[in-house]
Short mmCIF file of C-alpha atoms in Angstrom, two decimals:
data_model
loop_
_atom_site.label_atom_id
_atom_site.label_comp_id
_atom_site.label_asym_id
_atom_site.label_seq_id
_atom_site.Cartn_x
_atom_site.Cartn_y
_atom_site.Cartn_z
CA UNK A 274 -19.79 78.23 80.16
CA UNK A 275 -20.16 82.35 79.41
CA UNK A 276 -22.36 84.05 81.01
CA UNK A 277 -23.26 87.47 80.84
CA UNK A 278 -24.80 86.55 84.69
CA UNK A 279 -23.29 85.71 87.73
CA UNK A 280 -21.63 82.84 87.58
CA UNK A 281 -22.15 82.05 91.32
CA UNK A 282 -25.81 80.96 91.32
CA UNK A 283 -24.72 78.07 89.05
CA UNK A 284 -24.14 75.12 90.62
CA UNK A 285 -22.89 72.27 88.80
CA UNK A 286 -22.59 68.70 89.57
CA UNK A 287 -20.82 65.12 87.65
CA UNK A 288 -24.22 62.74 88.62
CA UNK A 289 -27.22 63.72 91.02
CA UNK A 290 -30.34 61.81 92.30
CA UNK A 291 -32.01 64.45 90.53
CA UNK A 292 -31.86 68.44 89.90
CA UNK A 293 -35.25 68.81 91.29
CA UNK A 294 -34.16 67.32 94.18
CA UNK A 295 -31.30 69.44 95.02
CA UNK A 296 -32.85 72.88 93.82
CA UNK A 297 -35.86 71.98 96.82
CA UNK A 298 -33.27 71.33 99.29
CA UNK A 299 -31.63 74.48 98.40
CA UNK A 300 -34.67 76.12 97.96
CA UNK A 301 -35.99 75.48 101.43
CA UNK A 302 -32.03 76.61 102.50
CA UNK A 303 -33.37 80.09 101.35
CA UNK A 304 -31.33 80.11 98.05
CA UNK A 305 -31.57 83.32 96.03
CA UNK A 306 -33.66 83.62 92.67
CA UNK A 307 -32.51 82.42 89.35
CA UNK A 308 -30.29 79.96 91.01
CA UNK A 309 -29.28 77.23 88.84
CA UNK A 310 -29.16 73.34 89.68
CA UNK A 311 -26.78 71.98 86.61
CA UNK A 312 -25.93 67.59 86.30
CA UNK A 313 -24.58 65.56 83.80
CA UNK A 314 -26.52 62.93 84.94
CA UNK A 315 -29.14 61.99 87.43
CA UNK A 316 -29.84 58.81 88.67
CA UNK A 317 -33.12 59.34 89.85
CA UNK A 318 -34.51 61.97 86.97
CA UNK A 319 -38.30 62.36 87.37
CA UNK A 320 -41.08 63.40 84.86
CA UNK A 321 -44.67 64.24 84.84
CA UNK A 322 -47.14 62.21 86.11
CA UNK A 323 -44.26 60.17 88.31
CA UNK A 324 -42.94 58.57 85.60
CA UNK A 325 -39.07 58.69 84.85
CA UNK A 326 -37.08 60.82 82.95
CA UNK A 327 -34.49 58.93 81.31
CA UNK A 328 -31.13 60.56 82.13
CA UNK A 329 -27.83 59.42 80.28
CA UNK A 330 -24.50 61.38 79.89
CA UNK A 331 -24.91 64.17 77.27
CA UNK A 332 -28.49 65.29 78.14
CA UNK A 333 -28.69 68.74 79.71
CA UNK A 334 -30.66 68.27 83.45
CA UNK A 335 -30.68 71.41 85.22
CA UNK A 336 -33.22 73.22 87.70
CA UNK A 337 -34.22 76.86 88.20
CA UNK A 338 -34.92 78.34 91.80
CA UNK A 339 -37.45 80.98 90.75
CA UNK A 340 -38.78 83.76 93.37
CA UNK A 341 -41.01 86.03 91.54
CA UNK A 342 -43.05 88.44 93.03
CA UNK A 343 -45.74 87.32 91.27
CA UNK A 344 -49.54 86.68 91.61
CA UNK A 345 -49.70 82.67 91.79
CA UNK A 346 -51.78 82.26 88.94
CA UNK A 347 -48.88 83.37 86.43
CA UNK A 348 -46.66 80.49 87.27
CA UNK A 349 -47.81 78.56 83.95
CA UNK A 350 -45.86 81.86 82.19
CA UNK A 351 -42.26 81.01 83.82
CA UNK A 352 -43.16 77.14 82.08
CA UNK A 353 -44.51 78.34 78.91
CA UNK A 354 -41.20 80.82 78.86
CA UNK A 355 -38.74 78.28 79.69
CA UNK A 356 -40.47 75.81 76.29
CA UNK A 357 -39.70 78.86 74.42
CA UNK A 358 -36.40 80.12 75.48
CA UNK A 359 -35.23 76.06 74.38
CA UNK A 360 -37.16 76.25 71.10
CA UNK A 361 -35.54 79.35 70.29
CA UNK A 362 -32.03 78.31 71.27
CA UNK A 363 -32.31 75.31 68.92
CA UNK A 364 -33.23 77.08 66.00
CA UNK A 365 -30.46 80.06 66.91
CA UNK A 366 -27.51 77.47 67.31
CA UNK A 367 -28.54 74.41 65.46
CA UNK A 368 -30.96 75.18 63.07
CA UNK A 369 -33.96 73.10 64.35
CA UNK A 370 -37.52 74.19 63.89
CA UNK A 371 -39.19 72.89 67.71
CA UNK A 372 -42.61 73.81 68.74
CA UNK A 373 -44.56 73.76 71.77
CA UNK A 374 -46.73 71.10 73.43
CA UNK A 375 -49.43 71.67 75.73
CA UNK A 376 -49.00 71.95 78.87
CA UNK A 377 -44.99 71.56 78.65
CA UNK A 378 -42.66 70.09 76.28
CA UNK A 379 -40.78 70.56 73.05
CA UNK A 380 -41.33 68.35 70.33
CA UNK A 381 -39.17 68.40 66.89
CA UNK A 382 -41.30 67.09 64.18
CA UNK A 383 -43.56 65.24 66.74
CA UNK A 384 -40.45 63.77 68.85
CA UNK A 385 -39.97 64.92 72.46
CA UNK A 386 -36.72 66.54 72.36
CA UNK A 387 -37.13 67.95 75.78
CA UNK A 388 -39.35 68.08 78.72
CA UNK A 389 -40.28 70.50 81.46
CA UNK A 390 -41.62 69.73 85.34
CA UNK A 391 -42.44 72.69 88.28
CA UNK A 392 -42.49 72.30 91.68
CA UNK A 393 -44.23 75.08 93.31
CA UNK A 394 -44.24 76.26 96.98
CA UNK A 395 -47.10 78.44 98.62
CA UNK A 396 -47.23 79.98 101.37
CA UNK A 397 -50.29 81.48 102.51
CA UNK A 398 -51.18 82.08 99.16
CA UNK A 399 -47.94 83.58 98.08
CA UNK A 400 -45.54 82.17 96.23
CA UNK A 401 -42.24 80.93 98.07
CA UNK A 402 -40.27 79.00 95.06
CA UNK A 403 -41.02 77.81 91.89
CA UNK A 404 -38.71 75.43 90.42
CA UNK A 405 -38.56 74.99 86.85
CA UNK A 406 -36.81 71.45 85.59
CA UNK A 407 -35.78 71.25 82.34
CA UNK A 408 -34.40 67.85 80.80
CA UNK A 409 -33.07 68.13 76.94
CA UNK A 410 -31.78 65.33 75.11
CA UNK A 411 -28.58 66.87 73.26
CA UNK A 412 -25.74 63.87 72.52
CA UNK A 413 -27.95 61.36 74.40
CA UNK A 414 -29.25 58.93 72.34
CA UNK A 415 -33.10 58.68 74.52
CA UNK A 416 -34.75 55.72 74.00
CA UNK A 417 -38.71 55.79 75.34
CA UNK A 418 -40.98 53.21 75.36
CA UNK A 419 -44.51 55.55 76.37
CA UNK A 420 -43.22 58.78 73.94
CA UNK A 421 -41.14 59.09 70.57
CA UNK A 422 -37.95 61.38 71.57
CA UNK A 423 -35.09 62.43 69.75
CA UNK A 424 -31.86 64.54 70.77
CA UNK A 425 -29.88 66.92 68.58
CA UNK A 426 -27.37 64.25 68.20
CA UNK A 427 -30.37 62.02 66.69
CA UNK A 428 -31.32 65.20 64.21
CA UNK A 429 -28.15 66.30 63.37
CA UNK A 430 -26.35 62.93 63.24
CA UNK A 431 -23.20 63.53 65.33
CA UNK A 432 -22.20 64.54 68.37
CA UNK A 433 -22.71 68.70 69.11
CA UNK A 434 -20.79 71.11 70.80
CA UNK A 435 -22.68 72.01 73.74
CA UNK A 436 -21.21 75.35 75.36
CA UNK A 437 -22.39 77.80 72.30
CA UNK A 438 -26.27 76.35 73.01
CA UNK A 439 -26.06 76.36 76.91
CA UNK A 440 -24.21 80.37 77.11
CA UNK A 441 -27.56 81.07 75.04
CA UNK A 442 -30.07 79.30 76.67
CA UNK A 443 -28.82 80.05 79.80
CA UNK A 444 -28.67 83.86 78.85
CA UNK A 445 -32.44 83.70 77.35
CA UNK A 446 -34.13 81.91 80.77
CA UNK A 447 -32.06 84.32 83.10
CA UNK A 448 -33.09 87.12 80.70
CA UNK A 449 -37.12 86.34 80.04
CA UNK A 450 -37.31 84.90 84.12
CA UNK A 451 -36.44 88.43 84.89
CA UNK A 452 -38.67 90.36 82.07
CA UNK A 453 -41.87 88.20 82.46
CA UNK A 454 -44.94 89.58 80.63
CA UNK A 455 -47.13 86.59 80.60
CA UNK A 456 -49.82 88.16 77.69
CA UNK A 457 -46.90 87.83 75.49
CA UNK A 458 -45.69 84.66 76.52
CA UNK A 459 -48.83 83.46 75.61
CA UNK A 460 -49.11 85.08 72.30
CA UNK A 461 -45.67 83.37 71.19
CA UNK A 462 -46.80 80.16 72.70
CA UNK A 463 -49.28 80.14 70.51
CA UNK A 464 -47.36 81.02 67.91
CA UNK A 465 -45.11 77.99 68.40
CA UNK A 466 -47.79 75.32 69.45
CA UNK A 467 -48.82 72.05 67.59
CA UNK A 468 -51.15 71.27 70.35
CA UNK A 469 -54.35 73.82 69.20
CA UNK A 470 -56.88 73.01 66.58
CA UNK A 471 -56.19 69.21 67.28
CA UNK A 472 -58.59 67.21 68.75
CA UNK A 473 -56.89 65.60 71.78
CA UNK A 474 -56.92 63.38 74.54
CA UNK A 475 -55.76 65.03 78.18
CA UNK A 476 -55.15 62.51 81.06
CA UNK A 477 -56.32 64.50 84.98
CA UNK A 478 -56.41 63.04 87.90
CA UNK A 479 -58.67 60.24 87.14
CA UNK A 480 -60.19 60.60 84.76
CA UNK A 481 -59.60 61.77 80.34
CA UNK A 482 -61.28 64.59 78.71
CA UNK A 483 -61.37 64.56 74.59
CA UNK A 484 -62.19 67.46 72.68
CA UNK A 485 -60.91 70.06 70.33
CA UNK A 486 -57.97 72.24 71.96
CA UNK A 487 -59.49 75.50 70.80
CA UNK A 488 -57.73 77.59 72.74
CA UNK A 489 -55.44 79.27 76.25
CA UNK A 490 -56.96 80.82 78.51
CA UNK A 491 -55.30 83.41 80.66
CA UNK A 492 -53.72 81.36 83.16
CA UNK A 493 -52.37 78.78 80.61
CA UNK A 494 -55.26 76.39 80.58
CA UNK A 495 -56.47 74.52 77.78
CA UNK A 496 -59.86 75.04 76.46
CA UNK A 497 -61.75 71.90 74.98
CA UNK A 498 -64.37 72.01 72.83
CA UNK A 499 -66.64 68.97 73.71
CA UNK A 500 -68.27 67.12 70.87
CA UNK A 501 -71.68 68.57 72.96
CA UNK A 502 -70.37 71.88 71.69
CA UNK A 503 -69.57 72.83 75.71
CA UNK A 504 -66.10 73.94 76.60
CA UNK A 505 -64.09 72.28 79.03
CA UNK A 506 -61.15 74.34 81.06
CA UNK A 507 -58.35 71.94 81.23
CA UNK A 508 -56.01 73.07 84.18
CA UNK A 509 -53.42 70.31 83.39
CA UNK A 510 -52.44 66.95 82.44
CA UNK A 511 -51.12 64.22 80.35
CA UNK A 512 -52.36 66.02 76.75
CA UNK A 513 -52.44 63.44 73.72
CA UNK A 514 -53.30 63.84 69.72
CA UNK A 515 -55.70 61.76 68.95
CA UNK A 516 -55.57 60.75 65.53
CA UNK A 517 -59.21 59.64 63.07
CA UNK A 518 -61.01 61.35 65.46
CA UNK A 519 -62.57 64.45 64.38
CA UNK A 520 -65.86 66.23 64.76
CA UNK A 521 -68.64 65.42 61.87
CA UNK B 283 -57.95 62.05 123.46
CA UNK B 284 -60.84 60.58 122.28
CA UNK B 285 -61.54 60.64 118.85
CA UNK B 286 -63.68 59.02 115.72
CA UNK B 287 -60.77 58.80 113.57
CA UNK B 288 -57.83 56.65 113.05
CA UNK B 289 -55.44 57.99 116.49
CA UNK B 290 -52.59 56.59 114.35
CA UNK B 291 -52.18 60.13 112.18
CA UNK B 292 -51.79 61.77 115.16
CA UNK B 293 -48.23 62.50 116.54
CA UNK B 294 -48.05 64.12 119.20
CA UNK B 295 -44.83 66.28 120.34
CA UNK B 296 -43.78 68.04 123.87
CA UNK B 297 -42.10 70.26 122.38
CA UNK B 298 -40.89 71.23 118.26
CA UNK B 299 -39.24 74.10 116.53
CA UNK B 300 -42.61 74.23 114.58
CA UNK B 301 -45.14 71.89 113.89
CA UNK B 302 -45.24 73.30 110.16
CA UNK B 303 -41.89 72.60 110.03
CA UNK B 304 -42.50 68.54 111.36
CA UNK B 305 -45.57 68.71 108.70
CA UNK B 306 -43.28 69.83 105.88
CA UNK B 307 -41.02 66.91 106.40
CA UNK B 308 -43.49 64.32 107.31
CA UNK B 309 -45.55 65.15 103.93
CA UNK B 310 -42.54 64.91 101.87
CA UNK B 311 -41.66 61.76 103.10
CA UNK B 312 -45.25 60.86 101.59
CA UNK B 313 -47.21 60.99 104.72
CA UNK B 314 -51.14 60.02 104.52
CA UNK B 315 -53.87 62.05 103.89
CA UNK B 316 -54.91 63.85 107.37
CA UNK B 317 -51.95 63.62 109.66
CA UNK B 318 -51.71 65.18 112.35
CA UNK B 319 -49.02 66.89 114.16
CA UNK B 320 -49.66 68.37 117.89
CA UNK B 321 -47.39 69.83 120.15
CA UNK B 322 -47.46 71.58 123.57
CA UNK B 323 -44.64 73.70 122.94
CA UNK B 324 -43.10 75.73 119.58
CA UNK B 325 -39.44 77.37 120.00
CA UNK B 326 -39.40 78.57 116.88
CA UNK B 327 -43.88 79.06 116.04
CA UNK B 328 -44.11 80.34 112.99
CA UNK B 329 -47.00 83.71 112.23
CA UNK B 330 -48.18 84.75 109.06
CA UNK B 331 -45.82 87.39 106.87
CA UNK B 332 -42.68 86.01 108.80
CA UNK B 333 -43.65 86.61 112.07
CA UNK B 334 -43.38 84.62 115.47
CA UNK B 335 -46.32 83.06 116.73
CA UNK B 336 -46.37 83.32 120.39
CA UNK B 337 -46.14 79.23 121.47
CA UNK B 338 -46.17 79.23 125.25
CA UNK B 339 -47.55 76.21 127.27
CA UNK B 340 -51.34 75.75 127.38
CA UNK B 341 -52.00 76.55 124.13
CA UNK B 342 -52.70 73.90 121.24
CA UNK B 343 -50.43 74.00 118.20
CA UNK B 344 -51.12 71.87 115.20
CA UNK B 345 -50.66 71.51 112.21
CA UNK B 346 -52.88 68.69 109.41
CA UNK B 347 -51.31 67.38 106.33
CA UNK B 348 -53.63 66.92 103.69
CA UNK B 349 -53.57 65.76 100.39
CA UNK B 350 -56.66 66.39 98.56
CA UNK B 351 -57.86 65.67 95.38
CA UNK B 352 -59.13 68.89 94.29
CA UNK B 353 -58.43 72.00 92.04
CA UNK B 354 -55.66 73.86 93.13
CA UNK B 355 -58.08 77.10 93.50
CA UNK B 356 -60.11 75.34 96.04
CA UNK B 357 -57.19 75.27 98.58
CA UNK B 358 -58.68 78.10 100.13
CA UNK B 359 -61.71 76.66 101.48
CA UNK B 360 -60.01 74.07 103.37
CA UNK B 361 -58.52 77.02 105.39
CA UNK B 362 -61.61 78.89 105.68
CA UNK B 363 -63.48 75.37 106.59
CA UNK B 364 -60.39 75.35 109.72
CA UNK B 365 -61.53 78.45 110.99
CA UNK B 366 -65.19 77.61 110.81
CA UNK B 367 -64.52 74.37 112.83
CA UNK B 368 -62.47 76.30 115.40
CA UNK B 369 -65.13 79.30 115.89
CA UNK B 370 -68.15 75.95 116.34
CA UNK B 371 -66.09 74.35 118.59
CA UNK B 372 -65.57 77.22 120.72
CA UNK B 373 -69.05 78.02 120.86
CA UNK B 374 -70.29 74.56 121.36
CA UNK B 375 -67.81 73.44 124.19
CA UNK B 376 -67.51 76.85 125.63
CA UNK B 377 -70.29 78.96 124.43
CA UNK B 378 -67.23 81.53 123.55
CA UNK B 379 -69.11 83.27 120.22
CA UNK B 380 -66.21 83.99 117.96
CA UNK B 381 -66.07 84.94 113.90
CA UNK B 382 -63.84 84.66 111.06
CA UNK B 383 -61.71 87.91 109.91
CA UNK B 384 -60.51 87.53 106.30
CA UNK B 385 -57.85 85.94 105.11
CA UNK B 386 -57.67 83.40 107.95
CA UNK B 387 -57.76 84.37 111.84
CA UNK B 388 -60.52 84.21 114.47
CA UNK B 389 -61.64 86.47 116.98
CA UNK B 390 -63.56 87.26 119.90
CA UNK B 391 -64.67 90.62 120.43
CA UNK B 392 -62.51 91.82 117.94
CA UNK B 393 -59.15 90.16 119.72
CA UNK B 394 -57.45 86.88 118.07
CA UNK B 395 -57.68 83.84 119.75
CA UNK B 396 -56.78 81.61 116.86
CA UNK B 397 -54.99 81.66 113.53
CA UNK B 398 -54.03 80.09 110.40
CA UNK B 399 -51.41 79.21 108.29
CA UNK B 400 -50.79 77.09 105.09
CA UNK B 401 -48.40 75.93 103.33
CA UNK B 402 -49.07 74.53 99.79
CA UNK B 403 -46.73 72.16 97.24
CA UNK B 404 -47.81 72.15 94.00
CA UNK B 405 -46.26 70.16 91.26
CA UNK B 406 -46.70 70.45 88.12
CA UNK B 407 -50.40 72.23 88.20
CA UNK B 408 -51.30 69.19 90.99
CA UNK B 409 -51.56 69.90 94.46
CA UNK B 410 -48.97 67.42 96.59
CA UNK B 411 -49.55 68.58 100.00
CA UNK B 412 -51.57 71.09 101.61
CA UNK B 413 -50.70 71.33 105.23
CA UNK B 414 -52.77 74.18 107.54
CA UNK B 415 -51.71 75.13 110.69
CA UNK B 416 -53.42 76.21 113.63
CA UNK B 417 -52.29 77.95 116.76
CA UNK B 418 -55.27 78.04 119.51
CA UNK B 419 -55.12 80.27 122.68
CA UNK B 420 -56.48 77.94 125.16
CA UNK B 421 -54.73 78.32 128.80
CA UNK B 422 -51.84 80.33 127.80
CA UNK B 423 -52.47 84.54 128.36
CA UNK B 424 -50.91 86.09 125.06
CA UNK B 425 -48.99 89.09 125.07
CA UNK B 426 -48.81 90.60 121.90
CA UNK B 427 -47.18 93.91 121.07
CA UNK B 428 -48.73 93.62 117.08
CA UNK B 429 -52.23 92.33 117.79
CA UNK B 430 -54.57 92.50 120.81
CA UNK B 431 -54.90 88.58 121.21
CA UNK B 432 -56.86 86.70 123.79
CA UNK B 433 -57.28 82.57 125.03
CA UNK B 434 -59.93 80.96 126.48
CA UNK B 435 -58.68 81.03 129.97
CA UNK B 436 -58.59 84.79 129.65
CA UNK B 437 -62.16 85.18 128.77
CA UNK B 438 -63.57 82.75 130.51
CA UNK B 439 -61.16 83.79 133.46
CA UNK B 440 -60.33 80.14 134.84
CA UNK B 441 -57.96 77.54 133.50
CA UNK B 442 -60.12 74.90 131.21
CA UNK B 443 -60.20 71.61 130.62
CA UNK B 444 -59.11 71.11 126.31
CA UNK B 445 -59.57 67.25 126.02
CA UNK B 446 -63.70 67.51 125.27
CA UNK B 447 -62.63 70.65 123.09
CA UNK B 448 -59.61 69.05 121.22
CA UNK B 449 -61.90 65.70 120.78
CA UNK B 450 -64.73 67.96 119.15
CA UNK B 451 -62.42 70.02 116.97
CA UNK B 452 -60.46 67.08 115.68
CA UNK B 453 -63.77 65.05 114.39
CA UNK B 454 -65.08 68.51 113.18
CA UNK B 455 -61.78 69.24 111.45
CA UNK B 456 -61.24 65.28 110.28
CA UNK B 457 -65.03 65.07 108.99
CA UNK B 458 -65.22 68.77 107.26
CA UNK B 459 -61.46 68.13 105.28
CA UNK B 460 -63.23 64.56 103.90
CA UNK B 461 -66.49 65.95 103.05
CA UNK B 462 -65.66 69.23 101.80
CA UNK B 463 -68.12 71.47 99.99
CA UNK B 464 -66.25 74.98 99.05
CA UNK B 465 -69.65 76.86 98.01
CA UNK B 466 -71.08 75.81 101.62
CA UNK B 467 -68.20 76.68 103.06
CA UNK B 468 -68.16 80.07 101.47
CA UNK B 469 -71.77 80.36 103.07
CA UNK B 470 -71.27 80.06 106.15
CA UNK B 471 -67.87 81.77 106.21
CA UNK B 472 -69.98 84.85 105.04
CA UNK B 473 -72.19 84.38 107.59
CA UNK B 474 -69.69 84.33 110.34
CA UNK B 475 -67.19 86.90 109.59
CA UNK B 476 -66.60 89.85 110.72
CA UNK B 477 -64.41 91.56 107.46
CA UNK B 478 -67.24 92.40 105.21
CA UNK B 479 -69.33 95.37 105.20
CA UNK B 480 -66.29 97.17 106.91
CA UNK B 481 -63.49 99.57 105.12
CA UNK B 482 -60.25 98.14 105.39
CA UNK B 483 -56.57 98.15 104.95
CA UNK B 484 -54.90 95.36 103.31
CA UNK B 485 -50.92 95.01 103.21
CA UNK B 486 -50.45 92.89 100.02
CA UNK B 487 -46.40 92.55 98.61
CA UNK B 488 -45.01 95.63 98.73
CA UNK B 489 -48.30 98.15 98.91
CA UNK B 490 -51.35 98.65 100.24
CA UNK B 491 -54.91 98.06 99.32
CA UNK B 492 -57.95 100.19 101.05
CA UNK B 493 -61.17 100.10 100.09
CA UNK B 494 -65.07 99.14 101.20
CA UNK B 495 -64.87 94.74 101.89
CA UNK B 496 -67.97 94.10 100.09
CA UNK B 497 -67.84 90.57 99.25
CA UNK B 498 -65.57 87.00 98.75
CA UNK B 499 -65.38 85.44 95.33
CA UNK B 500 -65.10 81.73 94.54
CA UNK B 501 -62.01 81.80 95.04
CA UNK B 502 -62.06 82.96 98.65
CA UNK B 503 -60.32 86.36 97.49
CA UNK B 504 -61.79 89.96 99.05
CA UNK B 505 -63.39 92.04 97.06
CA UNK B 506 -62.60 95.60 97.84
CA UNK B 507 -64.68 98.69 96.42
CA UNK B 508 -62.23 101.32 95.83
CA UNK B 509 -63.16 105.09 96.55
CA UNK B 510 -63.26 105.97 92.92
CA UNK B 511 -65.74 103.01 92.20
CA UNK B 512 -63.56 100.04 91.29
CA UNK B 513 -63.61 96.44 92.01
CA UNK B 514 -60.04 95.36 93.54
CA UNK B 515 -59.72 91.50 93.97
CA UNK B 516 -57.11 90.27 96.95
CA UNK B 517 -56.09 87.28 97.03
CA UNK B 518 -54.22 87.24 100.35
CA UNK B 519 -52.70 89.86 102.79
CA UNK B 520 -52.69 90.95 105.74
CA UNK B 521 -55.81 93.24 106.81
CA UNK B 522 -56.80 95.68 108.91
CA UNK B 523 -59.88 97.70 109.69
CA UNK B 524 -60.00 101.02 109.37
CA UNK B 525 -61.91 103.25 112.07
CA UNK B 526 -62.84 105.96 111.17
CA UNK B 527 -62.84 106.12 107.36
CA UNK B 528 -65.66 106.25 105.89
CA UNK B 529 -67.10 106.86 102.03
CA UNK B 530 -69.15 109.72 101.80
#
């Protein structure tokens, strides 16, 4: 790995329970910002909604430590950025046209490629951390039985060299982490997204809501447009196309 | 002890660095809803902006896990709702009339007898855990250098008996966090504080706000009206009246 940044806030490691794991521990331990939680393999690797995130040798699994001095309502920008910063390093280095998903993934041609979870800390209303967990399926072969993934290996049919896509990816997150403007992480978010002017399907806490994404708001929620013609302000969830279903 | 509720969240402790930090631990190791931690004694209490809090014997520190179901923008009332139950269980058990001074403290005649911290994990847009704790002034005698603080024993100039007051709070506290209503508790927070109407000073990150407190939005931020006319919103710092200044 060649970084233009410090080397010494990368950690790496062969096979961990899982990155998000470690990066809390350190976290709590005071770490410094932009501090970087690197494995080859976890053994534990967790995605949304407590489900698993399949982790086999040649994925990338890596946390960020992130301590912005930020209002808390801007975390969703340090998410949206880190979709972006992996959609653009796969079209830089290999080509591949990715887009966005609401609230936080990156799909190639409607296949997960790669997958993002936060863990957030507040205290007294400020932030502490926020870790950002990225998992990206690169000469794995992933194999899901709830989503359709792919890896590069999958698109490009053999294995990649890995050290040209990391030195960039890693130089784009450390980069945009540090030059945050969230209005126009939002305007290329849209710009990348296949989630708006779909009619969709987003699993909260207990319940669905169905409508047309019509929009982001400000802090990175989804607006639905209800078949009642109300809008609904999705803050997050489980967010799936739903297709033959369309206004009349 | 005495209580409604299930004694089985409560744990009790002589003596702990900081019951935050036994709260922290117990809710990542998936604690229920509602636990309780007590102790007698903190060596290492933990203030607001980094500072100590003052733990000395006869005083009640606590701190309550809790793990609700709600927005993560409501967190705030469940901290307001604390300080309510504290300033109606003083009054009721002592007839000591206290209020509520913005973000989260409570005072009598303008000195502190109580105050509030929280500590929130949110993962990915869900709250996990939101744990508040409270440090009560009950038979100690503070001595701060920062604030001018005060405990029941000083006002009401003997040493008191807490178990009728600790029962009381803990069914208020138990029964307000399970039926919580953040537009009531806005209410009567307004109607019990002593913040608005007054011109303040607030230290936020790295500045300071000042302006006229006229009013708390939904979100439980202050609303500050600035000399030259505008509306500042704070969402948390540390704030201080102002004698003296006045608009003109």
């Amino acid at each position: 790995m060649h970084f233009k940044f410090d080397k010494s806030r990368i950690h790496s490691f062969e096979s961990v329970s899982s990155t998000m794991d470690i990066a809390r521990q350190m976290a709590e331990e005071n770490c410094p910002d932009r501090t970087v939680i690197v494995a080859k393999h976890q053994t534990c690797g967790r995605g949304r909604m407590k489900r698993n995130w399949q982790s086999d040798q040649g994925g990338l699994y890596m946390t960020w430590v992130l301590r912005p001095k930020i209002n808390i309502s801007l975390c969703f920008a340090f998410t949206f950025s880190s979709a972006l910063s992996i959609v653009e390093a796969l079209e830089k280095i290999f080509k591949i046209k990715a887009e966005v998903k609401w609230p936080n993934d990156v799909l190639v041609n409607g296949h997960k490629i790669a997958g993002i979870l936060t863990e957030t800390k507040i205290d007294n209303n400020e932030l502490n951390y926020l870790n950002i967990g990225m998992g990206i399926n690169i000469n794995n072969i992933p194999n899901s039985n709830t989503f359709q993934a792919t890896s590069i290996k999958d698109l490009i049919q053999k294995k990649v060299n890995t050290s040209t896509f990391i030195d960039f990816l890693f130089d784009k997150l450390d980069y945009n982490f540090q030059h945050m403007n969230p209005k126009k992480v939002i305007q290329e978010w849209k710009a990348r997204n296949c989630t708006l002017g779909k009619f969709v399907r987003v699993k909260t806490f207990a319940s669905f809501s169905e409508g047309y994404a019509i929009d982001i708001d400000n802090s990175g929620a989804l607006l639905l447009e209800k078949e009642n013609g109300e809008i609904e302000t999705v803050i997050y969830g489980d967010c799936f196309e739903v297709s033959g279903i369309k206004f009349t």
